[in-house]
Short mmCIF file of C-alpha atoms in Angstrom, two decimals:
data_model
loop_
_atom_site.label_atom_id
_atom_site.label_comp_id
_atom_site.label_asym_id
_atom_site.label_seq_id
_atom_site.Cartn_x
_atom_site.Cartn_y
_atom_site.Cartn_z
CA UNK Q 13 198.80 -62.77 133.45
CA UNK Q 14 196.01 -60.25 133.78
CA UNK Q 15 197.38 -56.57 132.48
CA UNK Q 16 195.36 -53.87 134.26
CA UNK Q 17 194.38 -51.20 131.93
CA UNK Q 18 193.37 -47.58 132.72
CA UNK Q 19 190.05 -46.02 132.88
CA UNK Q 20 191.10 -43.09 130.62
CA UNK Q 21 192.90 -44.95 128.18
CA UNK Q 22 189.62 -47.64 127.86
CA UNK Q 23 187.28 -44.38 127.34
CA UNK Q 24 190.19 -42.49 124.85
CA UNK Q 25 190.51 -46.08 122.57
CA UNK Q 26 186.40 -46.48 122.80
CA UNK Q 27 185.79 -42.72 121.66
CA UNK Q 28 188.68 -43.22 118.89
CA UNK Q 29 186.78 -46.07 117.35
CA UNK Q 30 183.45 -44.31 117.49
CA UNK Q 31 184.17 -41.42 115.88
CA UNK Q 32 186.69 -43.70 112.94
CA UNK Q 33 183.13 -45.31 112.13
CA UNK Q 34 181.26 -43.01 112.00
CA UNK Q 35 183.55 -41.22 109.83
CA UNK Q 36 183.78 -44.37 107.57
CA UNK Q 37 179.69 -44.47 107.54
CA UNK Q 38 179.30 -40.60 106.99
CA UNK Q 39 182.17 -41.14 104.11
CA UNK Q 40 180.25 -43.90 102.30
CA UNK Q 41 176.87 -42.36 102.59
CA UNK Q 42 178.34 -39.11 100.93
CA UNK Q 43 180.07 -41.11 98.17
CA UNK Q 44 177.04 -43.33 98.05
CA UNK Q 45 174.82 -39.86 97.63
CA UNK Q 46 177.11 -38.33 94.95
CA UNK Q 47 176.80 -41.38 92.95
CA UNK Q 48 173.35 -41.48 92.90
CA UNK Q 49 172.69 -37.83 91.87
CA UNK Q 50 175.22 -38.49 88.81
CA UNK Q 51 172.97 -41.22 88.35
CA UNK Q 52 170.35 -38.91 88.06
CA UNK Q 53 171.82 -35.90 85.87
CA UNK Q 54 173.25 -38.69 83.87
CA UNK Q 55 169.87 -40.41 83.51
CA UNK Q 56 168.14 -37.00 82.99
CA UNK Q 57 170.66 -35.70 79.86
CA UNK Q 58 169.84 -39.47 78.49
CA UNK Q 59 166.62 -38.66 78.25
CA UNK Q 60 166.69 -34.64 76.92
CA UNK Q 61 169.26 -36.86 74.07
CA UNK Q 62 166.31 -39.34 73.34
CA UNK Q 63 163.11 -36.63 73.36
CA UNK Q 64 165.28 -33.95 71.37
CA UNK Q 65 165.92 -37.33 68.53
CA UNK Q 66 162.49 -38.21 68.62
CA UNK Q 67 161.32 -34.65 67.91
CA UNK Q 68 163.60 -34.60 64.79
CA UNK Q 69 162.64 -37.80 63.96
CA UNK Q 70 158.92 -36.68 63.92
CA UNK Q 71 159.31 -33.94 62.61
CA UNK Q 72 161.37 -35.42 59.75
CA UNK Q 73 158.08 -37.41 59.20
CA UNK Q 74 155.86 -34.93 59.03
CA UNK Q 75 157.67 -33.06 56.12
CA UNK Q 76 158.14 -36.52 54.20
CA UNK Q 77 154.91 -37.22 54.46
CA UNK Q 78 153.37 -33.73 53.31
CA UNK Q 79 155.84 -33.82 50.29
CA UNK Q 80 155.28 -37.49 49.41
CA UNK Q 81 151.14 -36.67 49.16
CA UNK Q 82 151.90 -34.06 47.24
CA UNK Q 83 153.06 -35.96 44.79
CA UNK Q 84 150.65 -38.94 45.11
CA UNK Q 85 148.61 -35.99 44.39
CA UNK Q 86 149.61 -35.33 41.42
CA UNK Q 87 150.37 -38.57 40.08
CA UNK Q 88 146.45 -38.94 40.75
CA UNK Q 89 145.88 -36.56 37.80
CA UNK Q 90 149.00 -37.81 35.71
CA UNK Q 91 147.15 -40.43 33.45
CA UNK Q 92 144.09 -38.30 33.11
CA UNK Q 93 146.43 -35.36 31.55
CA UNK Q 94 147.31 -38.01 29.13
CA UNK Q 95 143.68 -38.99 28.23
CA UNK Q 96 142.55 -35.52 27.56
CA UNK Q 97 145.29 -34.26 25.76
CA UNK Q 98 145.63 -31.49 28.21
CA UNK Q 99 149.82 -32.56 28.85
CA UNK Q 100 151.78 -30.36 26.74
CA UNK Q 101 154.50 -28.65 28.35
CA UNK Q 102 155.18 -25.18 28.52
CA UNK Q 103 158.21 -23.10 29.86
CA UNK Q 104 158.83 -19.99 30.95
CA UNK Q 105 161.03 -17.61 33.66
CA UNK Q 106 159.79 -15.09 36.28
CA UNK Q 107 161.70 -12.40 38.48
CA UNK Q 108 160.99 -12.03 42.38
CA UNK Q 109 161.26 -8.83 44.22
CA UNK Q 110 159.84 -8.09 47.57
CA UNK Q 111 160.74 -7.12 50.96
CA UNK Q 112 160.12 -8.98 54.24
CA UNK Q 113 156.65 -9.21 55.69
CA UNK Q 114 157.47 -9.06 59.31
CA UNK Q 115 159.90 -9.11 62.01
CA UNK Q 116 163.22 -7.20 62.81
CA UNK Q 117 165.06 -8.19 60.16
CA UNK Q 118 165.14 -5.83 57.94
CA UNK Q 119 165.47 -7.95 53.86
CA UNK Q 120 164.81 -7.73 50.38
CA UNK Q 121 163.97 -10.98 48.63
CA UNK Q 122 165.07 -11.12 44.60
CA UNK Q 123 165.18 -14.62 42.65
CA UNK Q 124 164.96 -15.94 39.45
CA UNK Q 125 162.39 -18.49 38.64
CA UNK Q 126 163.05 -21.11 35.52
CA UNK Q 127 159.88 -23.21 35.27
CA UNK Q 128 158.53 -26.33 33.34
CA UNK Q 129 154.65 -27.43 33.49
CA UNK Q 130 152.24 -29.15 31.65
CA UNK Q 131 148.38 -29.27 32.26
CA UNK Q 132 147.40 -31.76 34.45
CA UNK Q 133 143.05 -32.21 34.22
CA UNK Q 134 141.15 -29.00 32.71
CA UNK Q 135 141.48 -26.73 35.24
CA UNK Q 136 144.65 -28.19 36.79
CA UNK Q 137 148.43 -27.13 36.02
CA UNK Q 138 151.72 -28.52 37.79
CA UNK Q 139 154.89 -26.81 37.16
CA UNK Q 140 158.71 -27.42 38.46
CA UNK Q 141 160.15 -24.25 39.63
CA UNK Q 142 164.26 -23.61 39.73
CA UNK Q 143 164.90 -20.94 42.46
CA UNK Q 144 168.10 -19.15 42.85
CA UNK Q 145 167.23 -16.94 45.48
CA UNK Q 146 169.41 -13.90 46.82
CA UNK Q 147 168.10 -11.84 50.40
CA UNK Q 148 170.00 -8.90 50.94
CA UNK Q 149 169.76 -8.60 54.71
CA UNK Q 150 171.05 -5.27 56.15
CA UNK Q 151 173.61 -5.41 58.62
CA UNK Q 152 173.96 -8.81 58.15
CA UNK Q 153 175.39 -11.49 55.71
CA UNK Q 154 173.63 -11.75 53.03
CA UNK Q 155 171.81 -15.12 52.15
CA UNK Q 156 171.72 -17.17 48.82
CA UNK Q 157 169.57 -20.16 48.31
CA UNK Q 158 169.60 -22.69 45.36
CA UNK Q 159 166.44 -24.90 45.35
CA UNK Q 160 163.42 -26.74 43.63
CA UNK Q 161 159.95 -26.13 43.88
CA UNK Q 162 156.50 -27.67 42.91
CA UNK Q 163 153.80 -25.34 42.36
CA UNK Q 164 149.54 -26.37 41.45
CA UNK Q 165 147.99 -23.36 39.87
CA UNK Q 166 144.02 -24.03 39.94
CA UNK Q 167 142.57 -21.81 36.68
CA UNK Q 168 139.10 -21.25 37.43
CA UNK Q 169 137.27 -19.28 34.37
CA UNK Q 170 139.20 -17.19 30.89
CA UNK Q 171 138.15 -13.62 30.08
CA UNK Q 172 138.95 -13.51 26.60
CA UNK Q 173 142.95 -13.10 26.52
CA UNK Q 174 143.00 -13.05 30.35
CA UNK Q 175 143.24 -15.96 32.53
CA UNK Q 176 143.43 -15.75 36.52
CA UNK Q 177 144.73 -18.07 38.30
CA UNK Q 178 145.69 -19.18 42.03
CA UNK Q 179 148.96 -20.80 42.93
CA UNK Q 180 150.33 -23.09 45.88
CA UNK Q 181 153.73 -25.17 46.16
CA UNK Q 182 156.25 -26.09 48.52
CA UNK Q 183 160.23 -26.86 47.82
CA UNK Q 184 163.52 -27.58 49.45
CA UNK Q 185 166.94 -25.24 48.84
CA UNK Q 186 170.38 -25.48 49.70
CA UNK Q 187 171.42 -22.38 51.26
CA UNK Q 188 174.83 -20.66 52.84
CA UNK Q 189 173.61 -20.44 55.90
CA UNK Q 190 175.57 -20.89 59.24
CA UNK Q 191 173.95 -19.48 61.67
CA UNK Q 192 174.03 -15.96 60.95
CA UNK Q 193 170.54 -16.07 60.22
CA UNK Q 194 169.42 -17.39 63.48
CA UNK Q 195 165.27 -16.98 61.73
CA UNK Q 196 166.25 -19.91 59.84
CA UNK Q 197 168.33 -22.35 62.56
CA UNK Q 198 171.72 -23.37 61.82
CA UNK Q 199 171.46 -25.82 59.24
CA UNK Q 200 172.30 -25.39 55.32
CA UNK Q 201 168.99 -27.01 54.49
CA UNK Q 202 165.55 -24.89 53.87
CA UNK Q 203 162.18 -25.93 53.06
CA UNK Q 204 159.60 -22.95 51.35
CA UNK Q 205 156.46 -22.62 51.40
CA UNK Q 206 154.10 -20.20 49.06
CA UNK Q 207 150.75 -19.45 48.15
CA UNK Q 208 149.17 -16.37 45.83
CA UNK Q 209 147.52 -15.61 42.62
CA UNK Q 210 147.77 -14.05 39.72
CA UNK Q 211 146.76 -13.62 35.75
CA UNK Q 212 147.98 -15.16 32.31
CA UNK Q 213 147.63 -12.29 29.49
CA UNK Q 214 147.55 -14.19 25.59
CA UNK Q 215 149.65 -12.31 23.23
CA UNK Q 216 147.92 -14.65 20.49
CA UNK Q 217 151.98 -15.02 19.23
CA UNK Q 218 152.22 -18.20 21.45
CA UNK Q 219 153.83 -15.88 24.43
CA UNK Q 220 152.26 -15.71 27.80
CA UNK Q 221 152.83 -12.30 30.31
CA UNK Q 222 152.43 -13.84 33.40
CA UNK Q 223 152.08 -11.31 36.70
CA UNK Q 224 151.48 -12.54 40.56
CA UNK Q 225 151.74 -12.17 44.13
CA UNK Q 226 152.78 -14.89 46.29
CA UNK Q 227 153.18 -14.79 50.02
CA UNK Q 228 156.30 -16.10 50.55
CA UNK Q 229 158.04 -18.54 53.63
CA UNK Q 230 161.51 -20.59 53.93
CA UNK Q 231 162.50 -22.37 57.29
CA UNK Q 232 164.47 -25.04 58.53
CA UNK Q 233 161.94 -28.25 57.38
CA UNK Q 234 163.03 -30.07 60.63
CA UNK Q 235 163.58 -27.64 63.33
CA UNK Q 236 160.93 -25.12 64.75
CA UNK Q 237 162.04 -21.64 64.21
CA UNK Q 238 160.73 -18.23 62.92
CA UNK Q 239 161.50 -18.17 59.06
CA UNK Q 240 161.54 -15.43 56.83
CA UNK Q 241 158.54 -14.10 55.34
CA UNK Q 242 158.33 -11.80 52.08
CA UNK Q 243 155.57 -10.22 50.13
CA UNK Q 244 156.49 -11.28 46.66
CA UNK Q 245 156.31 -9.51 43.50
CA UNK Q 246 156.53 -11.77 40.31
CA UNK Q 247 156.85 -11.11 36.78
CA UNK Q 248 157.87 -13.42 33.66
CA UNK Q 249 156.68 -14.79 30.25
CA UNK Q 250 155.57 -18.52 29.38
CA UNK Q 251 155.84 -19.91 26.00
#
């Protein structure tokens, strides 16, 4: 038996299941969209992750390597120290004072300097340097570091008791800092950098005076940030 069905309710039942498709289709594609663009931001953050590692890595690299050559550098020299008789060691102690070079932050930089060195090839010197370091930063917490350094000091010509001399080293210190010093990152870790000159003065007692300048730097060794700078004022004895 044949069931007649109206023209209205034919049209009403056709519209019905036009617009439930499409609004399963339009539902799908949106769901289908939103998936792919967390695909994306997900995919994007991967990659920021992968290039900020990389960076470190490279830069951790670049400071191994520098401090690695330095001493291939000197182990260069070691044997001919040895054949000249030019490796007896001396020691000696220095005070730093000096105030910040540049910037906003307003510092003064003090430290005490224990050293040991010995005479590397005629003209040559390498010397160890302890550094406990204090910068008292004004309005701010102040900052201590506790650190090694290696120094060269090249001793071109002697005027009778006088000797000049120019020095360059680098080091690495353990510092308090946790951010509070934004110059220097986050991290408790700081490498220094420092370059200058200065004269030896013979007491002829087997005491050395010893007064410099160095041009002082510290930063975070594997992040890229300002640093602190100083102007350095150094005096000690060596014996």
């Amino acid at each position: 038996m044949l069931t007649n069905t109206a023209p209205g309710s034919c049209i009403s039942m056709s519209l019905s299941n036009s617009l439930s498709g499409a609004g399963f289709r339009s539902k799908s594609e949106g769901e289908s969209s939103g998936l792919m663009e967390f695909k994306e931001i997900g995919s994007d953050r991967k990659e920021a992750i992968m290039a900020g590692i990389s960076k470190k890595i490279l830069c951790n690299r670049s400071f191994l390597s520098i401090v690695l050559s330095l001493l291939l550098f000197a182990g260069c020299f070691t044997p001919l120290c040895h054949g000249d008789g030019k490796g007896d060691m001396n020691w000696g102690v220095s005070f730093l004072f000096g105030p910040n070079s540049r910037g906003h932050l307003d510092f003064i930089h003090s430290a005490v300097l224990p050293r040991a060195g010995f005479g590397l090839h005629k003209k040559w010197d390498l010397e160890f340097e302890g550094n406990l370091s204090h910068y008292f930063i004004d309005g701010e917490k102040d900052l201590y570091l506790v650190g090694v350094n290696g120094n060269l000091l090249f001793k071109p010509v002697r005027w009778g008791k006088v000797i000049p001399f120019l020095i360059g080293g680098a080091g690495l210190a353990y510092n308090n800092n946790s951010g509070f010093v934004w110059e220097i990152g986050d991290s408790h870790t700081a490498g220094l950098l420092q370059g200058g000159g200065g004269i030896l003065y013979d007491t002829g007692k087997g005491w050395w005076f010893r007064g410099e300048y160095r041009f002082h730097h510290i930063s975070d060794p594997f992040e890229k940030d300002h640093g602190l700078n100083t102007h350095s004022f150094i005096l000690g004895v060596a014996f």
